[in-house]
PDB file of C-alpha atoms in Angstrom:
ATOM      1  CA  UNK P   1      85.731  88.284  97.879  1.00  0.00           C
ATOM      2  CA  UNK P   2      88.250  86.572  95.586  1.00  0.00           C
ATOM      3  CA  UNK P   3      86.182  84.090  93.566  1.00  0.00           C
ATOM      4  CA  UNK P   4      86.388  82.058  90.326  1.00  0.00           C
ATOM      5  CA  UNK P   5      89.845  83.195  89.221  1.00  0.00           C
ATOM      6  CA  UNK P   6      92.560  81.352  87.354  1.00  0.00           C
ATOM      7  CA  UNK P   7      95.936  82.249  88.857  1.00  0.00           C
ATOM      8  CA  UNK P   8      98.616  80.750  86.623  1.00  0.00           C
ATOM      9  CA  UNK P   9     102.363  80.999  85.972  1.00  0.00           C
ATOM     10  CA  UNK P  10     103.100  83.595  88.660  1.00  0.00           C
ATOM     11  CA  UNK P  11     106.695  84.028  89.771  1.00  0.00           C
ATOM     12  CA  UNK P  12     105.696  85.636  93.065  1.00  0.00           C
ATOM     13  CA  UNK P  13     102.720  84.560  95.172  1.00  0.00           C
ATOM     14  CA  UNK P  14      99.287  83.818  93.791  1.00  0.00           C
ATOM     15  CA  UNK P  15      97.190  85.957  96.166  1.00  0.00           C
ATOM     16  CA  UNK P  16      98.118  88.182  99.121  1.00  0.00           C
ATOM     17  CA  UNK P  17      95.486  88.990 101.738  1.00  0.00           C
ATOM     18  CA  UNK P  18      96.097  91.560 104.492  1.00  0.00           C
ATOM     19  CA  UNK P  19      92.925  93.124 105.852  1.00  0.00           C
ATOM     20  CA  UNK P  20      91.043  93.254 109.117  1.00  0.00           C
ATOM     21  CA  UNK P  21      87.804  92.757 107.172  1.00  0.00           C
ATOM     22  CA  UNK P  22      86.391  89.402 106.102  1.00  0.00           C
ATOM     23  CA  UNK P  23      88.105  87.492 103.298  1.00  0.00           C
ATOM     24  CA  UNK P  24      86.459  84.814 101.160  1.00  0.00           C
ATOM     25  CA  UNK P  25      88.813  83.021  98.753  1.00  0.00           C
ATOM     26  CA  UNK P  26      86.578  80.579  96.917  1.00  0.00           C
ATOM     27  CA  UNK P  27      86.441  78.420  93.764  1.00  0.00           C
ATOM     28  CA  UNK P  28      89.795  79.513  92.331  1.00  0.00           C
ATOM     29  CA  UNK P  29      92.459  77.539  90.496  1.00  0.00           C
ATOM     30  CA  UNK P  30      96.086  78.195  91.455  1.00  0.00           C
ATOM     31  CA  UNK P  31      98.361  76.595  88.883  1.00  0.00           C
ATOM     32  CA  UNK P  32     102.155  76.756  88.412  1.00  0.00           C
ATOM     33  CA  UNK P  33     102.662  79.481  91.029  1.00  0.00           C
ATOM     34  CA  UNK P  34     106.407  79.519  91.790  1.00  0.00           C
ATOM     35  CA  UNK P  35     105.966  80.791  95.366  1.00  0.00           C
ATOM     36  CA  UNK P  36     103.086  80.154  97.784  1.00  0.00           C
ATOM     37  CA  UNK P  37      99.639  80.308  96.158  1.00  0.00           C
ATOM     38  CA  UNK P  38      98.072  82.087  99.165  1.00  0.00           C
ATOM     39  CA  UNK P  39      99.905  84.381 101.563  1.00  0.00           C
ATOM     40  CA  UNK P  40      98.506  86.081 104.651  1.00  0.00           C
ATOM     41  CA  UNK P  41     101.207  88.372 105.865  1.00  0.00           C
ATOM     42  CA  UNK P  42     101.073  91.705 107.661  1.00  0.00           C
ATOM     43  CA  UNK P  43     103.660  94.171 108.826  1.00  0.00           C
ATOM     44  CA  UNK P  44     103.891  95.289 112.434  1.00  0.00           C
ATOM     45  CA  UNK P  45     107.650  95.559 112.464  1.00  0.00           C
ATOM     46  CA  UNK P  46     109.049  97.693 109.653  1.00  0.00           C
ATOM     47  CA  UNK P  47     106.741  99.642 107.335  1.00  0.00           C
ATOM     48  CA  UNK P  48     103.473  99.140 109.284  1.00  0.00           C
ATOM     49  CA  UNK P  49     101.554  99.004 106.027  1.00  0.00           C
ATOM     50  CA  UNK P  50      98.972  96.360 106.930  1.00  0.00           C
ATOM     51  CA  UNK P  51      97.351  94.620 109.862  1.00  0.00           C
ATOM     52  CA  UNK P  52      96.236  91.161 110.824  1.00  0.00           C
ATOM     53  CA  UNK P  53      93.467  89.191 109.182  1.00  0.00           C
ATOM     54  CA  UNK P  54      90.460  88.573 111.427  1.00  0.00           C
ATOM     55  CA  UNK P  55      88.088  86.347 109.448  1.00  0.00           C
ATOM     56  CA  UNK P  56      89.374  84.340 106.461  1.00  0.00           C
ATOM     57  CA  UNK P  57      87.690  81.472 104.611  1.00  0.00           C
ATOM     58  CA  UNK P  58      89.639  79.581 101.946  1.00  0.00           C
ATOM     59  CA  UNK P  59      87.416  76.961 100.318  1.00  0.00           C
ATOM     60  CA  UNK P  60      86.689  75.029  97.128  1.00  0.00           C
ATOM     61  CA  UNK P  61      90.014  75.970  95.514  1.00  0.00           C
ATOM     62  CA  UNK P  62      92.348  73.807  93.428  1.00  0.00           C
ATOM     63  CA  UNK P  63      96.108  74.039  93.945  1.00  0.00           C
ATOM     64  CA  UNK P  64      98.083  72.441  91.124  1.00  0.00           C
ATOM     65  CA  UNK P  65     101.861  72.196  90.770  1.00  0.00           C
ATOM     66  CA  UNK P  66     102.738  75.210  92.921  1.00  0.00           C
ATOM     67  CA  UNK P  67     105.734  76.166  95.068  1.00  0.00           C
ATOM     68  CA  UNK P  68     108.263  74.867  92.584  1.00  0.00           C
ATOM     69  CA  UNK P  69     110.852  77.505  93.531  1.00  0.00           C
ATOM     70  CA  UNK P  70     109.999  79.201  96.821  1.00  0.00           C
ATOM     71  CA  UNK P  71     107.565  79.255  99.712  1.00  0.00           C
ATOM     72  CA  UNK P  72     107.141  77.439 102.995  1.00  0.00           C
ATOM     73  CA  UNK P  73     103.550  76.295 102.604  1.00  0.00           C
ATOM     74  CA  UNK P  74     100.795  76.202 100.001  1.00  0.00           C
ATOM     75  CA  UNK P  75      98.886  78.437 102.379  1.00  0.00           C
ATOM     76  CA  UNK P  76     101.429  80.553 104.210  1.00  0.00           C
ATOM     77  CA  UNK P  77     100.426  82.675 107.189  1.00  0.00           C
ATOM     78  CA  UNK P  78     103.506  84.565 108.338  1.00  0.00           C
ATOM     79  CA  UNK P  79     103.249  88.048 109.839  1.00  0.00           C
ATOM     80  CA  UNK P  80     106.289  90.290 110.096  1.00  0.00           C
ATOM     81  CA  UNK P  81     106.190  90.894 113.849  1.00  0.00           C
ATOM     82  CA  UNK P  82     108.959  91.360 116.377  1.00  0.00           C
ATOM     83  CA  UNK P  83     108.861  88.800 119.198  1.00  0.00           C
ATOM     84  CA  UNK P  84     105.980  86.828 117.697  1.00  0.00           C
ATOM     85  CA  UNK P  85     106.106  84.225 120.485  1.00  0.00           C
ATOM     86  CA  UNK P  86     105.688  86.970 123.096  1.00  0.00           C
ATOM     87  CA  UNK P  87     102.482  88.423 121.623  1.00  0.00           C
ATOM     88  CA  UNK P  88      99.528  88.309 124.044  1.00  0.00           C
ATOM     89  CA  UNK P  89      97.015  88.324 121.196  1.00  0.00           C
ATOM     90  CA  UNK P  90      97.811  86.417 118.013  1.00  0.00           C
ATOM     91  CA  UNK P  91      98.320  88.547 114.909  1.00  0.00           C
ATOM     92  CA  UNK P  92      95.921  86.635 112.621  1.00  0.00           C
ATOM     93  CA  UNK P  93      92.659  85.037 113.804  1.00  0.00           C
ATOM     94  CA  UNK P  94      89.810  82.830 112.615  1.00  0.00           C
ATOM     95  CA  UNK P  95      91.189  81.127 109.509  1.00  0.00           C
ATOM     96  CA  UNK P  96      89.047  78.359 107.946  1.00  0.00           C
ATOM     97  CA  UNK P  97      90.628  76.245 105.199  1.00  0.00           C
ATOM     98  CA  UNK P  98      88.102  73.750 103.889  1.00  0.00           C
ATOM     99  CA  UNK P  99      87.160  71.553 100.954  1.00  0.00           C
ATOM    100  CA  UNK P 100      90.183  72.422  98.813  1.00  0.00           C
ATOM    101  CA  UNK P 101      91.999  70.099  96.410  1.00  0.00           C
ATOM    102  CA  UNK P 102      95.804  69.966  96.552  1.00  0.00           C
ATOM    103  CA  UNK P 103      97.261  68.313  93.451  1.00  0.00           C
ATOM    104  CA  UNK P 104     100.811  68.441  94.726  1.00  0.00           C
ATOM    105  CA  UNK P 105     103.707  66.156  95.469  1.00  0.00           C
ATOM    106  CA  UNK P 106     105.368  66.189  98.897  1.00  0.00           C
ATOM    107  CA  UNK P 107     105.075  69.723 100.109  1.00  0.00           C
ATOM    108  CA  UNK P 108     103.957  71.549 103.199  1.00  0.00           C
ATOM    109  CA  UNK P 109     100.316  72.435 102.819  1.00  0.00           C
ATOM    110  CA  UNK P 110     100.132  74.892 105.716  1.00  0.00           C
ATOM    111  CA  UNK P 111     102.824  77.090 107.208  1.00  0.00           C
ATOM    112  CA  UNK P 112     101.400  79.219 110.021  1.00  0.00           C
ATOM    113  CA  UNK P 113     102.895  81.628 112.533  1.00  0.00           C
ATOM    114  CA  UNK P 114     101.067  83.834 115.034  1.00  0.00           C
ATOM    115  CA  UNK P 115      97.518  82.571 114.435  1.00  0.00           C
ATOM    116  CA  UNK P 116      94.618  81.925 116.776  1.00  0.00           C
ATOM    117  CA  UNK P 117      91.845  79.583 115.637  1.00  0.00           C
ATOM    118  CA  UNK P 118      92.878  77.739 112.470  1.00  0.00           C
ATOM    119  CA  UNK P 119      90.431  75.126 111.211  1.00  0.00           C
ATOM    120  CA  UNK P 120      91.577  72.704 108.478  1.00  0.00           C
ATOM    121  CA  UNK P 121      88.669  70.547 107.335  1.00  0.00           C
ATOM    122  CA  UNK P 122      87.676  68.242 104.460  1.00  0.00           C
ATOM    123  CA  UNK P 123      90.640  69.040 102.188  1.00  0.00           C
ATOM    124  CA  UNK P 124      91.987  66.516  99.691  1.00  0.00           C
ATOM    125  CA  UNK P 125      95.558  65.857  98.676  1.00  0.00           C
ATOM    126  CA  UNK P 126      97.537  63.506  96.447  1.00  0.00           C
ATOM    127  CA  UNK P 127     100.694  63.900  98.566  1.00  0.00           C
ATOM    128  CA  UNK P 128     101.496  63.063 102.154  1.00  0.00           C
ATOM    129  CA  UNK P 129     100.296  66.275 103.815  1.00  0.00           C
ATOM    130  CA  UNK P 130     102.546  68.190 106.187  1.00  0.00           C
ATOM    131  CA  UNK P 131     101.759  71.172 108.367  1.00  0.00           C
ATOM    132  CA  UNK P 132     104.251  73.506 110.022  1.00  0.00           C
ATOM    133  CA  UNK P 133     102.725  75.630 112.797  1.00  0.00           C
ATOM    134  CA  UNK P 134     104.376  77.685 115.549  1.00  0.00           C
ATOM    135  CA  UNK P 135     103.228  80.359 117.994  1.00  0.00           C
ATOM    136  CA  UNK P 136      99.618  79.441 117.208  1.00  0.00           C
ATOM    137  CA  UNK P 137      96.600  78.719 119.400  1.00  0.00           C
ATOM    138  CA  UNK P 138      93.465  76.635 118.799  1.00  0.00           C
ATOM    139  CA  UNK P 139      94.652  74.722 115.724  1.00  0.00           C
ATOM    140  CA  UNK P 140      92.209  72.032 114.544  1.00  0.00           C
ATOM    141  CA  UNK P 141      93.159  69.725 111.698  1.00  0.00           C
ATOM    142  CA  UNK P 142      90.703  67.078 110.546  1.00  0.00           C
ATOM    143  CA  UNK P 143      91.545  63.643 109.178  1.00  0.00           C
ATOM    144  CA  UNK P 144      91.595  64.979 105.598  1.00  0.00           C
ATOM    145  CA  UNK P 145      90.666  62.854 102.620  1.00  0.00           C
ATOM    146  CA  UNK P 146      94.017  61.699 101.258  1.00  0.00           C
ATOM    147  CA  UNK P 147      94.571  59.685  98.140  1.00  0.00           C
ATOM    148  CA  UNK P 148      94.795  55.898  98.634  1.00  0.00           C
ATOM    149  CA  UNK P 149      98.608  56.159  98.755  1.00  0.00           C
ATOM    150  CA  UNK P 150      98.674  58.079 102.040  1.00  0.00           C
ATOM    151  CA  UNK P 151      96.509  57.491 105.075  1.00  0.00           C
ATOM    152  CA  UNK P 152      98.115  59.773 107.629  1.00  0.00           C
ATOM    153  CA  UNK P 153      99.393  63.284 108.022  1.00  0.00           C
ATOM    154  CA  UNK P 154     102.161  64.871 110.011  1.00  0.00           C
ATOM    155  CA  UNK P 155     102.212  68.145 111.862  1.00  0.00           C
ATOM    156  CA  UNK P 156     105.535  69.777 112.678  1.00  0.00           C
ATOM    157  CA  UNK P 157     106.550  72.864 114.606  1.00  0.00           C
ATOM    158  CA  UNK P 158     110.015  74.283 114.070  1.00  0.00           C
ATOM    159  CA  UNK P 159     111.071  70.995 112.477  1.00  0.00           C
ATOM    160  CA  UNK P 160     109.785  68.780 115.323  1.00  0.00           C
ATOM    161  CA  UNK P 161     106.594  66.662 115.228  1.00  0.00           C
ATOM    162  CA  UNK P 162     103.718  67.965 117.345  1.00  0.00           C
ATOM    163  CA  UNK P 163     101.272  65.908 119.356  1.00  0.00           C
ATOM    164  CA  UNK P 164      97.953  65.408 117.616  1.00  0.00           C
ATOM    165  CA  UNK P 165      95.009  64.550 119.835  1.00  0.00           C
ATOM    166  CA  UNK P 166      91.859  62.938 118.441  1.00  0.00           C
ATOM    167  CA  UNK P 167      88.609  64.517 119.586  1.00  0.00           C
ATOM    168  CA  UNK P 168      86.346  61.547 118.882  1.00  0.00           C
ATOM    169  CA  UNK P 169      84.403  63.343 116.163  1.00  0.00           C
ATOM    170  CA  UNK P 170      86.859  62.749 113.291  1.00  0.00           C
ATOM    171  CA  UNK P 171      88.956  65.823 113.991  1.00  0.00           C
ATOM    172  CA  UNK P 172      92.299  66.332 115.678  1.00  0.00           C
ATOM    173  CA  UNK P 173      93.606  69.063 117.925  1.00  0.00           C
ATOM    174  CA  UNK P 174      97.254  70.063 117.674  1.00  0.00           C
ATOM    175  CA  UNK P 175      99.109  71.030 120.877  1.00  0.00           C
TER     176      UNK P 175
END
């Protein structure tokens, strides 16, 4: 459990999670983090020092003025795995990102590689949200609650827009 922390003025990442146990990242403020505020990584290629995450909930957090220097997404899920596309079972699984506030300007909110079952629901943003996902399965992104300036979101994979299918219940499925 990583709860009620102020993570401010970090030159590296804000928080790094690599565990096969459950992770709850809740009610934190990430402010002025130069790299990605949250990183789920894992090493199955070089040092073999950590494994994939199996049950992660990221909710009720505030992300303010982060990724000013580095990073590919406010929440970056990027395992170090050889032949990631060829994996039969995705490295990370069951990631819920919900009810967070992103006080950012034009940045990728989610960068994900090698994940099965990502749910993005009821998050708010002041910028036009972008998502970059590849080699992932079962990705569900809801309509979000953007500021009045932006009423849509874009999902990209390897620099190309993905198809987003409405499910009729206010959510979208990315394929």
